[in-house]
Structure formats: C-alpha cells, structure tokens
Coordinates of C-alpha atoms in Angstrom, one line a residue:
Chain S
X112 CA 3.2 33.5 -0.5
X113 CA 3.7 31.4 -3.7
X114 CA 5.1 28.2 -2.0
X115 CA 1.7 28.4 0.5
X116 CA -0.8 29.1 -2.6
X117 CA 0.6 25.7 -4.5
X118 CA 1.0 23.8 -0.8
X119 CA -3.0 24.1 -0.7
X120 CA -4.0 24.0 -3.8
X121 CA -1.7 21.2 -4.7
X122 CA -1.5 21.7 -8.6
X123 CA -4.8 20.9 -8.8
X124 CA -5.4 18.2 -7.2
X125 CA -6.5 19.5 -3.9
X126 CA -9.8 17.9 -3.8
X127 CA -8.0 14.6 -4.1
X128 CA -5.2 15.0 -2.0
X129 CA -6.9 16.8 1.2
X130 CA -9.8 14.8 0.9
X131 CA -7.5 11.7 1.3
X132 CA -5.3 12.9 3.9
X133 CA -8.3 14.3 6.0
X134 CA -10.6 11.5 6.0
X135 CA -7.4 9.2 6.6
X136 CA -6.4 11.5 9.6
X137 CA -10.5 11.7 11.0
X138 CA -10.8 7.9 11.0
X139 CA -7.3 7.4 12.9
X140 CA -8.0 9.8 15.5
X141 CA -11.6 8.1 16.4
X142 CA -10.4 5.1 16.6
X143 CA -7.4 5.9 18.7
X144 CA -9.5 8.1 21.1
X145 CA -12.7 5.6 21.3
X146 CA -10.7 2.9 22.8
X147 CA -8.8 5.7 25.4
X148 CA -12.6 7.5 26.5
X149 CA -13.7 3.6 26.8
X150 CA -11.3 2.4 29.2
X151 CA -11.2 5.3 31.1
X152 CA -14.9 5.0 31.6
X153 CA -14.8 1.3 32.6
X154 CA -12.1 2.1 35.3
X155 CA -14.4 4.4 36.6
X156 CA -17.1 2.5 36.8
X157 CA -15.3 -0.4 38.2
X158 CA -13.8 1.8 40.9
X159 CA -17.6 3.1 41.9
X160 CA -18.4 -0.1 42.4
X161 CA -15.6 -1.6 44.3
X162 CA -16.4 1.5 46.7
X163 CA -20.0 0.8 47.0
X164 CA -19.0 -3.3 47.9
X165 CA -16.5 -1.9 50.8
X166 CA -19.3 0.0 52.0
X167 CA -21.7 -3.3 52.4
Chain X
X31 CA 18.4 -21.3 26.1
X32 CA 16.3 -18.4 27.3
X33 CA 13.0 -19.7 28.0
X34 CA 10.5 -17.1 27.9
X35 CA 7.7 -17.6 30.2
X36 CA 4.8 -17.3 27.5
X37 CA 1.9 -18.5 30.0
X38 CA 2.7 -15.9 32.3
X39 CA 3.3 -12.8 30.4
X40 CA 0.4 -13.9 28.0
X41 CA -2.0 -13.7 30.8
X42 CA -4.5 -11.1 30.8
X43 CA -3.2 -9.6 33.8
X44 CA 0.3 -9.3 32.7
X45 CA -0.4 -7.8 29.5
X46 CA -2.6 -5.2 30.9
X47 CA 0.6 -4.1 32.9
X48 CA 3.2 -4.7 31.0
X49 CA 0.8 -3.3 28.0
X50 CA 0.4 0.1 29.9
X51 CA 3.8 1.0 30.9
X52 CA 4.7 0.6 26.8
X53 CA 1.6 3.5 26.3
X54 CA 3.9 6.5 26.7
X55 CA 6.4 5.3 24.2
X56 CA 4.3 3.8 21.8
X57 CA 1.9 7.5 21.9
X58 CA 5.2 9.8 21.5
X59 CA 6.7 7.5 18.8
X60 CA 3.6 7.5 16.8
X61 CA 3.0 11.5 16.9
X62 CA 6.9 11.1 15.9
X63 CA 7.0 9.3 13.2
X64 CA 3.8 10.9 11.9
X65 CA 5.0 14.4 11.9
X66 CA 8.4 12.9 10.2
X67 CA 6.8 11.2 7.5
X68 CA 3.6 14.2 6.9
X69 CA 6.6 16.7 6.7
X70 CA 8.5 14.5 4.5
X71 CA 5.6 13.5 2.1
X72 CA 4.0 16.7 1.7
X73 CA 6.7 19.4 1.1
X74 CA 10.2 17.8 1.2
X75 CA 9.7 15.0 -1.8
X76 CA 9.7 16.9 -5.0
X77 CA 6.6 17.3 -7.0
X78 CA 6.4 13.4 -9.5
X79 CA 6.8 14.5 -13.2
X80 CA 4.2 12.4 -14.1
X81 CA 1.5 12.6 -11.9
X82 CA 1.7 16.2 -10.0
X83 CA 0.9 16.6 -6.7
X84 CA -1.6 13.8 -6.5
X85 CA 0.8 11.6 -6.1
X86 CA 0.8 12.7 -3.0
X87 CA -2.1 10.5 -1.7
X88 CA 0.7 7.6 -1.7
X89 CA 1.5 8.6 1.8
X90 CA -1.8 7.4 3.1
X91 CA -2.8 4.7 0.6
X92 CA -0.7 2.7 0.5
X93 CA 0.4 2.5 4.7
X94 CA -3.0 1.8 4.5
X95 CA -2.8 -1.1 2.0
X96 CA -0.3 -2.7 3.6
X97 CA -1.5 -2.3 7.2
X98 CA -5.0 -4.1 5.8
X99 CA -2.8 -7.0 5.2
X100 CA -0.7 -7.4 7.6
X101 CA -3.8 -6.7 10.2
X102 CA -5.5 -9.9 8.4
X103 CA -2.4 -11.8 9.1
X104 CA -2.3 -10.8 12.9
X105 CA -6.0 -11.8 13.2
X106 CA -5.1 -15.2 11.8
X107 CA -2.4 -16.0 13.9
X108 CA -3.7 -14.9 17.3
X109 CA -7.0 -16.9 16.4
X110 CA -5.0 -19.8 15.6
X111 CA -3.1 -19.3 19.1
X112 CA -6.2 -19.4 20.5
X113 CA -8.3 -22.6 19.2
X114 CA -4.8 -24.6 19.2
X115 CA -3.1 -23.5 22.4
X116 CA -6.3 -22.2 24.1
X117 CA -4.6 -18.8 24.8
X118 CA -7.5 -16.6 26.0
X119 CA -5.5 -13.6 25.1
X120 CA -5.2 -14.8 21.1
X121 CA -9.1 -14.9 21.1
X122 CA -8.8 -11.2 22.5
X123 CA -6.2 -9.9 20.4
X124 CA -7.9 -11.6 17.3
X125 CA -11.4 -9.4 17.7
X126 CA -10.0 -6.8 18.6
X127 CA -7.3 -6.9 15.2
X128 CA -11.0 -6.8 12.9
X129 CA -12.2 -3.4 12.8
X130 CA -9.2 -2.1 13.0
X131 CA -8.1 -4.1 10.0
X132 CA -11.5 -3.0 8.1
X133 CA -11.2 0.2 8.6
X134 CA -7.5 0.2 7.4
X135 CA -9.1 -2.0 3.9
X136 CA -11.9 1.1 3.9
X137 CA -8.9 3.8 3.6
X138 CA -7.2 1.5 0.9
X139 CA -9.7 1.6 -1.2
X140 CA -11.1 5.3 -0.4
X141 CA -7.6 6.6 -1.0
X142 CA -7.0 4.6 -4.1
X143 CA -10.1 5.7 -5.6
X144 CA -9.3 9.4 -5.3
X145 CA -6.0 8.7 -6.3
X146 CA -7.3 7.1 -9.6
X147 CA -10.0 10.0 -10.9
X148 CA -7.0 12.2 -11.1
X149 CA -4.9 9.5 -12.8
X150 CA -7.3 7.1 -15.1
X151 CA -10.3 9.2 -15.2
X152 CA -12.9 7.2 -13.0
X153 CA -13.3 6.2 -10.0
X154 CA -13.1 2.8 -9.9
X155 CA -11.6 0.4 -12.2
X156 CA -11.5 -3.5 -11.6
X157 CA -8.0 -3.6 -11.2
X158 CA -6.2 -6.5 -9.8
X159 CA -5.0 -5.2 -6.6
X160 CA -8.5 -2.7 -5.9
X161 CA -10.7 -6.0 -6.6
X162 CA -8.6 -7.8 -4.2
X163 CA -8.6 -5.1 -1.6
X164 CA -12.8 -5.2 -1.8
X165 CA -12.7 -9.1 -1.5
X166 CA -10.5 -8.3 1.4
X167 CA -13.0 -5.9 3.1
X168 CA -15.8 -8.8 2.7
X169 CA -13.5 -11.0 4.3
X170 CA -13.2 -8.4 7.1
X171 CA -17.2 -7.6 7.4
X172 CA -17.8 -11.5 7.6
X173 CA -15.5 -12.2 10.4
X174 CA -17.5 -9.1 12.1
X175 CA -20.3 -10.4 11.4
X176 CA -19.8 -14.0 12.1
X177 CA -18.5 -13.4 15.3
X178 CA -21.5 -11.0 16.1
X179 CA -24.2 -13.3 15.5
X180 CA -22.5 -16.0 18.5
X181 CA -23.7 -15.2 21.4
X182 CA -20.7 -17.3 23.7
X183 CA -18.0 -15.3 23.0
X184 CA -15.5 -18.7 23.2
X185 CA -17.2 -20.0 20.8
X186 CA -17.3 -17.3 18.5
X187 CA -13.8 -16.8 18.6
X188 CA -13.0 -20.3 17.6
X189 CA -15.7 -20.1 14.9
X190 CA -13.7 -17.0 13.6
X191 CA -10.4 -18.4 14.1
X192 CA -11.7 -21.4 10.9
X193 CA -12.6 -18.7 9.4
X194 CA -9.4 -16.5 9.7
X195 CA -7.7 -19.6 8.5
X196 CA -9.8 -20.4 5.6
X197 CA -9.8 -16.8 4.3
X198 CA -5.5 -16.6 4.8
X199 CA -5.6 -19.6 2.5
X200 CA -7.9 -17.7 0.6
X201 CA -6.4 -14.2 -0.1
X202 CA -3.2 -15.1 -2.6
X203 CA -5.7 -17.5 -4.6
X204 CA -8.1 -14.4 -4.8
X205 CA -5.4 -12.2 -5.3
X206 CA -3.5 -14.0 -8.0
X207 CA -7.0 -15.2 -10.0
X208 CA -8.2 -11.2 -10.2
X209 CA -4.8 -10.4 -11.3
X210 CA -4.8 -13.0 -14.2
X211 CA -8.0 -12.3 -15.3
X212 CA -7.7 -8.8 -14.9
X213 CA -4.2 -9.1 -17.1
X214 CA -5.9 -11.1 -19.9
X215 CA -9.3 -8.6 -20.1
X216 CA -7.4 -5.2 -20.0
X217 CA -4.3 -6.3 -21.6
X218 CA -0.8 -5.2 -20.1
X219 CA -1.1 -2.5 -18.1
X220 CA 1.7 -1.0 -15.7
X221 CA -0.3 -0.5 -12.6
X222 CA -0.4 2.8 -12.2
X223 CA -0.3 2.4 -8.0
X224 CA 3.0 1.4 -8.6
X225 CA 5.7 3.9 -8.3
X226 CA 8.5 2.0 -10.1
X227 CA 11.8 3.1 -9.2
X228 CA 10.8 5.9 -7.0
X229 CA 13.5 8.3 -5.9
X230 CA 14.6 8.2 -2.4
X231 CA 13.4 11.3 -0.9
X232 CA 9.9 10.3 -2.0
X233 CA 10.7 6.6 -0.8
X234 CA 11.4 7.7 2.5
X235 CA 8.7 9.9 4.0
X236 CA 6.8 6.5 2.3
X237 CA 8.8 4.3 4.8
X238 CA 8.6 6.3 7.3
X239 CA 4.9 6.6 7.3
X240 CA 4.2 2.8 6.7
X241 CA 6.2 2.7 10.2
X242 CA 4.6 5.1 11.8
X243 CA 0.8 3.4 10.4
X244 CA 2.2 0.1 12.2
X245 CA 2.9 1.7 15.6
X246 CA -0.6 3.4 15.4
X247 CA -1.8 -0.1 14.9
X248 CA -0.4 -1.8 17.7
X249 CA -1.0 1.3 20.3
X250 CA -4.5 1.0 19.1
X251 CA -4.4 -2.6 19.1
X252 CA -3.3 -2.8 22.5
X253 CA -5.5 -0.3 23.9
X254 CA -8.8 -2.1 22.5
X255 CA -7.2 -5.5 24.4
X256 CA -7.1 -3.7 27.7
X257 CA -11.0 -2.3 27.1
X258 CA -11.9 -5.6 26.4
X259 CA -9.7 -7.3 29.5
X260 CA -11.2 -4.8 31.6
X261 CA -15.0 -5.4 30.4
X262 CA -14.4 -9.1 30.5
X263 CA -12.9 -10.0 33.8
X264 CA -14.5 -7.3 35.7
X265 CA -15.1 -10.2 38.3
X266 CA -11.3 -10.5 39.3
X267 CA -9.4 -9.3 42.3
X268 CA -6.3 -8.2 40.2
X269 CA -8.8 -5.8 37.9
X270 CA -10.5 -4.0 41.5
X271 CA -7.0 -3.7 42.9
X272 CA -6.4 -1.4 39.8
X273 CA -8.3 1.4 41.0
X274 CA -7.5 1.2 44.7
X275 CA -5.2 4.1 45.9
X276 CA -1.8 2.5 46.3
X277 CA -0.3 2.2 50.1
X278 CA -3.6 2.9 51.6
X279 CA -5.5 -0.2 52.8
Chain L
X22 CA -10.3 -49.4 4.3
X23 CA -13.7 -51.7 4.0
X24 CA -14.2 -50.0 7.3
X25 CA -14.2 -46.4 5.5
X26 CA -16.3 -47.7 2.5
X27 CA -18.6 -48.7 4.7
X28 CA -19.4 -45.6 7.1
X29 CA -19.1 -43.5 3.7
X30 CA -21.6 -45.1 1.8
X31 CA -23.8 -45.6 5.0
X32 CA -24.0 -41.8 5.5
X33 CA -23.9 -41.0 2.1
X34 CA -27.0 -43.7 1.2
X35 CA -28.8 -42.4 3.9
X36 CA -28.2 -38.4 2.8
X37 CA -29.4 -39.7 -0.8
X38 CA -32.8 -41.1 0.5
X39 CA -33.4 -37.7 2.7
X40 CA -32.6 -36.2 -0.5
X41 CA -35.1 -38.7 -2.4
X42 CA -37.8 -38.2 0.0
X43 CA -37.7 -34.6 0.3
X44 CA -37.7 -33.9 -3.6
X45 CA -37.6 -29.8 -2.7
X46 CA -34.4 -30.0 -1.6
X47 CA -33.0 -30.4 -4.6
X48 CA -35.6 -28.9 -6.7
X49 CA -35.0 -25.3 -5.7
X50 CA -31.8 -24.6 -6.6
X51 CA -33.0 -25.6 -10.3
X52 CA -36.3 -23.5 -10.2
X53 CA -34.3 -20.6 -8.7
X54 CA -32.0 -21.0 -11.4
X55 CA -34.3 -20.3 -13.9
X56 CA -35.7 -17.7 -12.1
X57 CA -32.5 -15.4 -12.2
X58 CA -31.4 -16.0 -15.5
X59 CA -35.4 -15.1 -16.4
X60 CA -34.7 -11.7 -14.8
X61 CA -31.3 -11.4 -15.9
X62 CA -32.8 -11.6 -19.7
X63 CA -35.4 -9.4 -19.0
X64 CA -33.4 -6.8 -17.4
X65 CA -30.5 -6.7 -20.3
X66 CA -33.4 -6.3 -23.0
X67 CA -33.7 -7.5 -26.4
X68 CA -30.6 -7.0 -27.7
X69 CA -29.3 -10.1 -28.7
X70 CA -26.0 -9.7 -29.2
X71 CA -25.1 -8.1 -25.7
X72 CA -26.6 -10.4 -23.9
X73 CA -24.8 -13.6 -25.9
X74 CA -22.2 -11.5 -24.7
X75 CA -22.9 -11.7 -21.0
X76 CA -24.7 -14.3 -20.7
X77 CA -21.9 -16.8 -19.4
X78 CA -21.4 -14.2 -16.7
X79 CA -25.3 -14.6 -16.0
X80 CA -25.3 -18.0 -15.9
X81 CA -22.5 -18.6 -13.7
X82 CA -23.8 -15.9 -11.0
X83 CA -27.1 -17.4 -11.1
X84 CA -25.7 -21.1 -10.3
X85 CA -23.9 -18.9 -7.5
X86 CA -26.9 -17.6 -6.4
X87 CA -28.5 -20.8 -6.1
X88 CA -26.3 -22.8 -4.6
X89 CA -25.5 -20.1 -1.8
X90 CA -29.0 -19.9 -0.8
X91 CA -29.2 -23.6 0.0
X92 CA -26.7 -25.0 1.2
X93 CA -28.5 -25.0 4.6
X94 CA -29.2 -28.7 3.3
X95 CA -25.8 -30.1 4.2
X96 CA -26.6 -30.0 7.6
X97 CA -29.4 -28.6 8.2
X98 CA -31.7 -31.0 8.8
X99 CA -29.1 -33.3 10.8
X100 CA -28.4 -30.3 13.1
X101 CA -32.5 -30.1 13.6
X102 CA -33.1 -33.8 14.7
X103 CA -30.1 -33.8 16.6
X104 CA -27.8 -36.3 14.6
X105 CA -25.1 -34.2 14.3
X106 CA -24.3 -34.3 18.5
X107 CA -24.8 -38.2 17.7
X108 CA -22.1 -38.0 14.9
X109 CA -19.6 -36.5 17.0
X110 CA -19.7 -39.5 19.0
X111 CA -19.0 -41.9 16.5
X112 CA -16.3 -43.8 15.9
X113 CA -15.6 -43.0 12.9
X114 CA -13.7 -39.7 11.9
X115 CA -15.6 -36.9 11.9
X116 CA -13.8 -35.3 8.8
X117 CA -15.0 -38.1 6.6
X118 CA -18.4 -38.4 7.6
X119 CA -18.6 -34.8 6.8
X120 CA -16.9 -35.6 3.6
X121 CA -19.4 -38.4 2.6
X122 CA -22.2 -35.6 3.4
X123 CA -20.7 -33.3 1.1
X124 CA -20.4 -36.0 -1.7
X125 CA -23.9 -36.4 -1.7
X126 CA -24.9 -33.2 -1.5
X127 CA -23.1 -33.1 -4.6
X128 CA -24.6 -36.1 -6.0
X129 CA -28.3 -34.4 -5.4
X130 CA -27.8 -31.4 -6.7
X131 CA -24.6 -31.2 -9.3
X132 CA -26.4 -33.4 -12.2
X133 CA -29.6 -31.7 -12.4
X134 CA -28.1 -28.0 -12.4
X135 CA -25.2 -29.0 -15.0
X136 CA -28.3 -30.6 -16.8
X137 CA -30.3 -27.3 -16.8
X138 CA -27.8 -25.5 -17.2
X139 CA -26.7 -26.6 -20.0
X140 CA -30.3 -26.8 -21.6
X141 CA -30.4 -23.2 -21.5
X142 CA -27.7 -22.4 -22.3
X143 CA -28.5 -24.1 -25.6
X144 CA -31.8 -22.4 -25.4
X145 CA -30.5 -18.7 -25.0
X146 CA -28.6 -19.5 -28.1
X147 CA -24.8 -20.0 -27.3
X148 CA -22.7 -21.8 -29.2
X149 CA -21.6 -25.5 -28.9
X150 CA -18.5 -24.8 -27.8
X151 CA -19.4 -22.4 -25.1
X152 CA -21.8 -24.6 -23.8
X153 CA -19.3 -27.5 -23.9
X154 CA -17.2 -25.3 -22.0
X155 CA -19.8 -24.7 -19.4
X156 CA -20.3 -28.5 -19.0
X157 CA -17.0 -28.4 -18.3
X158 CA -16.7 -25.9 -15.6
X159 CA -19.6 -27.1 -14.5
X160 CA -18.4 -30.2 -13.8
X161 CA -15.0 -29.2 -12.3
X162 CA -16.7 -26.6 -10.3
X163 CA -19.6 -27.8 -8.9
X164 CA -17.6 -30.2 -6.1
X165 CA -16.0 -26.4 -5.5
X166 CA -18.7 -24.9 -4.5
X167 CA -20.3 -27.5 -2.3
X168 CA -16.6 -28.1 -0.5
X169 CA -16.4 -24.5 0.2
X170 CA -20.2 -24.1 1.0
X171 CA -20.4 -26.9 3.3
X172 CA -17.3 -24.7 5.6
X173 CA -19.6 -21.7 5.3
X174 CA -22.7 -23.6 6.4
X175 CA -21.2 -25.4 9.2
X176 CA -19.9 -22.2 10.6
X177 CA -23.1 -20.3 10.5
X178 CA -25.5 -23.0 11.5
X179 CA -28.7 -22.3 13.6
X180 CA -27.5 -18.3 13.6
X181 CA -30.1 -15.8 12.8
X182 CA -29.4 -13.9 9.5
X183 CA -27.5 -17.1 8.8
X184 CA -28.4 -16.6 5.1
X185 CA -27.2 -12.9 4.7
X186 CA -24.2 -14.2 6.7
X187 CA -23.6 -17.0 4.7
X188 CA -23.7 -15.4 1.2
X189 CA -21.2 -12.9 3.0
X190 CA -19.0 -15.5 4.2
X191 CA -18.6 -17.2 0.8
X192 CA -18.5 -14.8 -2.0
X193 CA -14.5 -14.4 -1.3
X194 CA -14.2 -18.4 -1.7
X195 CA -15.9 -18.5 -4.7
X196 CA -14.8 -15.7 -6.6
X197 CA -11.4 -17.6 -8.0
X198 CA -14.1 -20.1 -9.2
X199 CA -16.0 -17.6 -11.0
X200 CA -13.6 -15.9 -12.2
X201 CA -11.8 -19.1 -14.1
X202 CA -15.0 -20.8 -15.1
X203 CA -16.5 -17.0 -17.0
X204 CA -13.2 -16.7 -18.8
X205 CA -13.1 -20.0 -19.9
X206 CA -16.7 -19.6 -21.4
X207 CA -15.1 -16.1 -23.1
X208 CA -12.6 -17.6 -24.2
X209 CA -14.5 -20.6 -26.1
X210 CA -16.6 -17.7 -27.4
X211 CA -13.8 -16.4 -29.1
X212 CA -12.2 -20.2 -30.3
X213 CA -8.9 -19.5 -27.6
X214 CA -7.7 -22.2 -25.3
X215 CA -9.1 -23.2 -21.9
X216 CA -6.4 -25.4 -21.2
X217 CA -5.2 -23.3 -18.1
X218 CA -8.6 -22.3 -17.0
X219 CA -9.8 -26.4 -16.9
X220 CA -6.2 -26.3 -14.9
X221 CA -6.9 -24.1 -12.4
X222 CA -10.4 -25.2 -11.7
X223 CA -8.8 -29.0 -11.3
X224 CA -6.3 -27.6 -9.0
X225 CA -9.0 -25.7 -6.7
X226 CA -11.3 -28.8 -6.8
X227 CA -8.2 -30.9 -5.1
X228 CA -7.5 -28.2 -2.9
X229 CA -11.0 -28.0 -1.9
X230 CA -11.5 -31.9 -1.5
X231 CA -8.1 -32.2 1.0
X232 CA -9.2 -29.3 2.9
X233 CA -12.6 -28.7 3.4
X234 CA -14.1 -31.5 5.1
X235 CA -11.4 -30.9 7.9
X236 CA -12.4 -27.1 8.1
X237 CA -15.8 -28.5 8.4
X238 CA -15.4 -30.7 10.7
X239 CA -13.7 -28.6 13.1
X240 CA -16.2 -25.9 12.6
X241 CA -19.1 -28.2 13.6
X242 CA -17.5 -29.2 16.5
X243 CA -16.7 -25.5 17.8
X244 CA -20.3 -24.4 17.1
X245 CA -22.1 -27.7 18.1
X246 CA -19.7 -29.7 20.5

C-alpha cells in the first residue's frame, strides 16, 4: 500500500513527473495512429475507385 | 564487392513492400522496448539523492532531446539525397522526418521545463542547451513552413533541402555561441540536465528508452512515407494492384 | 581574372544605380531603425541607468529588425522584371553574380546604418568605448547579415507570407551574430576584452562570404530555374 501511495505521488513531484510522461505518451500515440487511420483510408479509397474504373 | 542495388530498392514501390513486411517487427519491438525501459525508469532505478523522484522525467526528456537531433540530421541527409542524386524517395523521407522531428524538439523543451521548476525554481532559464533546443524548433517550424508555402512539391523539397543544409551548418555554431555566452553571463554552472556519473541501473532504463524513442521514429517514419507514396502516385498500376484480391483476375 | 572584375563590377555598378535611383530602398532600414529604438526607449521608461544597461541589446535587435524586413531588395526587383531567368543564362557563374549583388547591397545599406547607429548611440548616451565597440561589430557584422539574408531571401522569393517566413527562416542564422556582437558591447561597458568576440564575428563573416553566395545561387535556381 506504501510502495503504490509514493509510486503516484512520486515524492512530490507528481505534477512534474506525470505531467511529463503523459503528455510525452498522448503526443506519441497520435502521431503513430494518424499516419495508420491515414493509410488505411487511402487504400480504401483507392480500392473504391479501382472498382468503379473495372465497372466502365 | 556486394553491390547493393540502391535504384531499385529505393524506389517508391519497393520500399512500400519491403517497408510493410518490417511493420510487425518494428510495432512489437517498439511496445518492447517501451515497456522495458517504463518498468525500468519508473520503479526499478533507485530514487536520485539529489533530486527525488523528479528525476524521473529523464526517461522522456532526454530520448526526446536526442531524437530532435538526430531527426534534423536524417532530414538533411535524405534532402541532400534528393537535390544531388534526384532520389524521389529522399524528397519523401525528408518531409515526412519534420514534424516528427518538431514534435520530438516540443517534448524536449516541455519536459525540460517541468523538469526545471522542481529543480531551479522557474520554468525557463536561458540555458545553453534549452536556448539551443528553441532555435532548433524555429529551424523545424521554417522548414514546415517553407516547404508549405511552394506549391510544386519538387520544388519545395529542393528549396528545403538548402535549407536543411544551411541550418546543419548552422546548429553547432548556435549551439556552441548560446553555450559561451550563456557560460560567461551566468558564471560556471554544472548543468543541472546532466546526470554526471549516473549509476547503471538508472543508466540503463535511460538506454533502453532512447532505443526504444528511435524505433518509434523510424516505424513512424516509415508509415508517413507509405501515406505519402500512396497519396502521390495514386496514378500507378503497382499502387491499384495493392488492393486487388490476390489470385483472382 | 579581368574577366571576373569585369562581370562583378558590371552587376554591382548597375545594383548601385537601382539603389541610387530608388533612394527608399535604402532609406527604410534607417528610418525603421529609429523607429524601434524610439519604442524601445519609450517602453523601458525613464530610468536611465536600466536602459544604458540594455540598450546595446536594443540597438542590435533593432538593426535585426531592419535589415530582416528588407532584404526583399536583393532580388526582388530583378526577380520582378525578369533579369534574374536572364542571369541564369549568363556566362558567367551564377554564384558570383549573386555575390556581386550581395556586395552592393552591402555597399547601400551597411554605411548609413553603422552611421546612424552609431549617432545614437552617442545620443542615448553610451560611452566611447561601447560605441567604438558597436562600430566595430557593426562593421564585422553587417556583411553577416546581408550573406545570410540574401540565402533566406532567395529561398522565399515571390511566396506569400514571404516576410513572416523570412524573419522565421533567419532568426537561427543570426542569433551567433547577435549573440557575439551584444557581449562585446557588455563587455566594453565593463572595460573587458573583445578580442574573442571581434574573433568570432571575423570568422563568421569568412564563413559567410565562402558559403553563401553558393547557397544562394542554388536556391535561386531551384525556386526560379
């Protein structure tokens, strides 16, 4: 119970530290999952329209 | 003497292939290492005597610091690639390298700032190596920006590559001016971002996350050069093969 | 070498009379000079001694200022009347003609700010020295910032929010400039040395001269050839 109450609170500093750590952690994981979401949509759309020229 | 066949496997085509079989291992390795290094930097290394647990913030500053640079460096040399040897893919690699690389200086900076309230008391001192991260993050914005207001994308990334260039030459002149003016006005201060001698098991989680920060960046990397390859040569037979059902004509 | 004397001082004479004839483009830098270090008294107040404090730092961000917003000069007009698509077929190397460009926008514009400068910087109240020793930088610095400008302006040329870029562009190349030129004025202030400072500025003036025309050069060519 101890080691979890000084784990968040961080002797102190928790403001600081999680602060850091979570605004570190928010911008890496939009700017790995942007790029993912982005090419998924272009295959799609590429695919639609490769379908659409084999119809004509 | 190998000879490896750089005009081929630089092609757009080829990288998109050979770029998406390395996905899997470059995503598993980076959730890895990540894990490794948050385990190891926030309960294994023993709280610093000095500083507390703030130290703590070392973990993602200073990956972050040295990702900035070495992003810079990548932009410069895959711009160069592609005004010299008119290697479409260096133009590619280069813009996409930029935000990434900004974003990277914005954590540097965010990180050391909360890292020095607890430490010196303010926010924001003009310290040698924060100054020269902010020049850094103008150098960033500029290539952004530069490369935003041309409309012909060929040109604009030759335009950027000059100024890639210019800016490399650039950065250890900044750096090492801010430094000596910053020694002579404050008077000799140990910089407190350094840890000096730092024991080894709070060296290591250190290593291991400035590894894991590098395969981030090149997954990343890689993925914004497919978006881009994809948006770009929309036109070509190889890209409409890509979604057609294998086998099936 | 008569051969590059000659297309030197041809473009460099004919960048001289533009210069002549169109009297505003060296003008404003001076007026907008004035201007900033204006404001920059007002704003500190009337407390002498801070602002003989900071006033070097004012003086050399206003001859920033200045020069930054017009630079557009080096090329500008050439880019307009379509001499610079005419250059590239020249002859000549295109890295000196840029060169010879860049010397006289230097010419125009160098003497008259280290001249108002200096004036007031006499006529804030500074001391002999530190006016000396703004001379001085002035004098080292000046070909710095219209080497490194003239890379900034040919890369932006003709784009929309070309100033905002520009000013964005430069501030990293002329901060070591800055930086060496305001200590050098502290440090005169306070009767130390500005051996290493009148050093470093030399050294980033050479630097500048061997590679900026090139940079140039190849930058005009990208965004115009």
């Amino acid at each position: 119970m101890e080691l979890e109450m000084s784990f968040f609170s961080m002797g102190g500093y928790a403001y600081f530290v999680w602060f850091s750590y979570g605004i570190s952690a928010i911008v890496l994981l939009a700017n790995a999952l942007l790029p993912v979401m982005k090419e998924k949509k272009l295959l799609r759309e590429i695919a639609r329209r490769a379908r659409e020229a084999s119809k004509n | 003497m190998i000879t490896i066949p750089f005009h081929k496997y630089g092609t757009p085509k080829y990288f998109y292939s050979w770029s998406l079989r390395l996905r899997p291992w470059l995503k598993y390795g980076c959730i890895l290492l990540f894990t490794a290094g948050l385990v190891g930097g926030l309960w294994i290394a023993p709280t610093d005597y000095q500083q507390g647990e703030s130290f703590r913030i070392i973990y993602v500053h200073v990956p972050a610091a040295w990702m900035s640079l070495f992003v810079y460096i990548v932009m410069a040399l895959a711009g160069a690639c592609g005004l010299i040897w008119h290697v479409k893919l260096g133009d590619i690699v280069a813009r996409a390298c930029a935000p990434l690389g900004a974003w990277f200086t914005f954590l540097a900076l965010l990180t050391g700032s909360l890292w020095g309230k607890p430490m010196w008391g303010t926010y924001w001192v003009w310290d040698a190596r924060l100054t020269s991260e902010l020049i850094l993050l103008f150098l960033y914005l500029g290539y952004i920006a530069l490369q935003g207001a041309i409309d012909d994308r060929r040109t604009a990334a030759r335009a950027g590559a000059i100024l890639a260039i210019v800016g490399t030459v650039n950065i250890p002149i900044v750096h090492y001016s801010v430094e000596w003016w910053n020694t002579l006005h404050q008077g000799p201060t140990v910089s407190k971002l350094d840890a000096p001698s730092m024991d080894t098991t709070m060296l290591i989680p250190l290593l291991v996350m400035a590894l894991a920060y590098n395969l981030y960046f090149v997954a990343v990397l890689f993925e914004r050069v497919r978006c881009e390859i994809l948006e770009f040569e929309r036109n070509k037979n190889w890209v409409n093969e890509l979604t057609q059902p294998k086998g099936i004509v | 070498m008569r051969d590059v004397l000659n297309v030197a001082s041809a473009v460099v004479l004919r960048d001289l009379r533009r210069y002549v004839r169109r009297r505003q483009d060296a003008v404003q830098p001076l007026i907008f000079f004035v201007i900033i270090v204006t404001l920059f008294a007002v704003a500190v107040g009337p407390d002498a001694e801070i602002f003989a404090k900071i006033a070097p730092a004012g003086i050399w961000v206003a001859i920033l200022l200045a020069t930054t917003i017009n630079l557009d000069t080096i090329f500008l007009s050439d880019y307009h009347d379509g001499t610079i698509e005419q250059l590239f077929l020249s002859p000549a190397p295109l890295p000196l003609i840029v060169g010879s460009k860049i010397f006289s926008h230097w010419c125009a514009t160098a003497g008259p700010q280290i001249a108002i400068s200096v004036i007031v910087a006499a006529a804030i109240g500074l001391e002999l020295r530190v006016v000396g020793t703004l001379a001085a930088t002035l004098l080292l610095g000046s070909p710095i910032l219209s080497l490194f400008g003239s890379v900034s302006s040919a890369l932006t040329i003709g784009l929309r929010g070309g100033a905002m870029l520009q000013a964005l562009i430069i501030l990293p190349l002329y901060m070591p400039t800055l930086i060496f030129s305001t200590s050098a004025m502290h440090n005169a202030a306070l009767d130390l040395p500005i051996t290493a400072e009148i050093y470093f500025l030399a050294g980033l003036a050479v630097m500048a001269a061997s590679l900026a025309p090139f940079a140039s050069a190849t930058a005009l060519r990208i965004r115009l050839g």
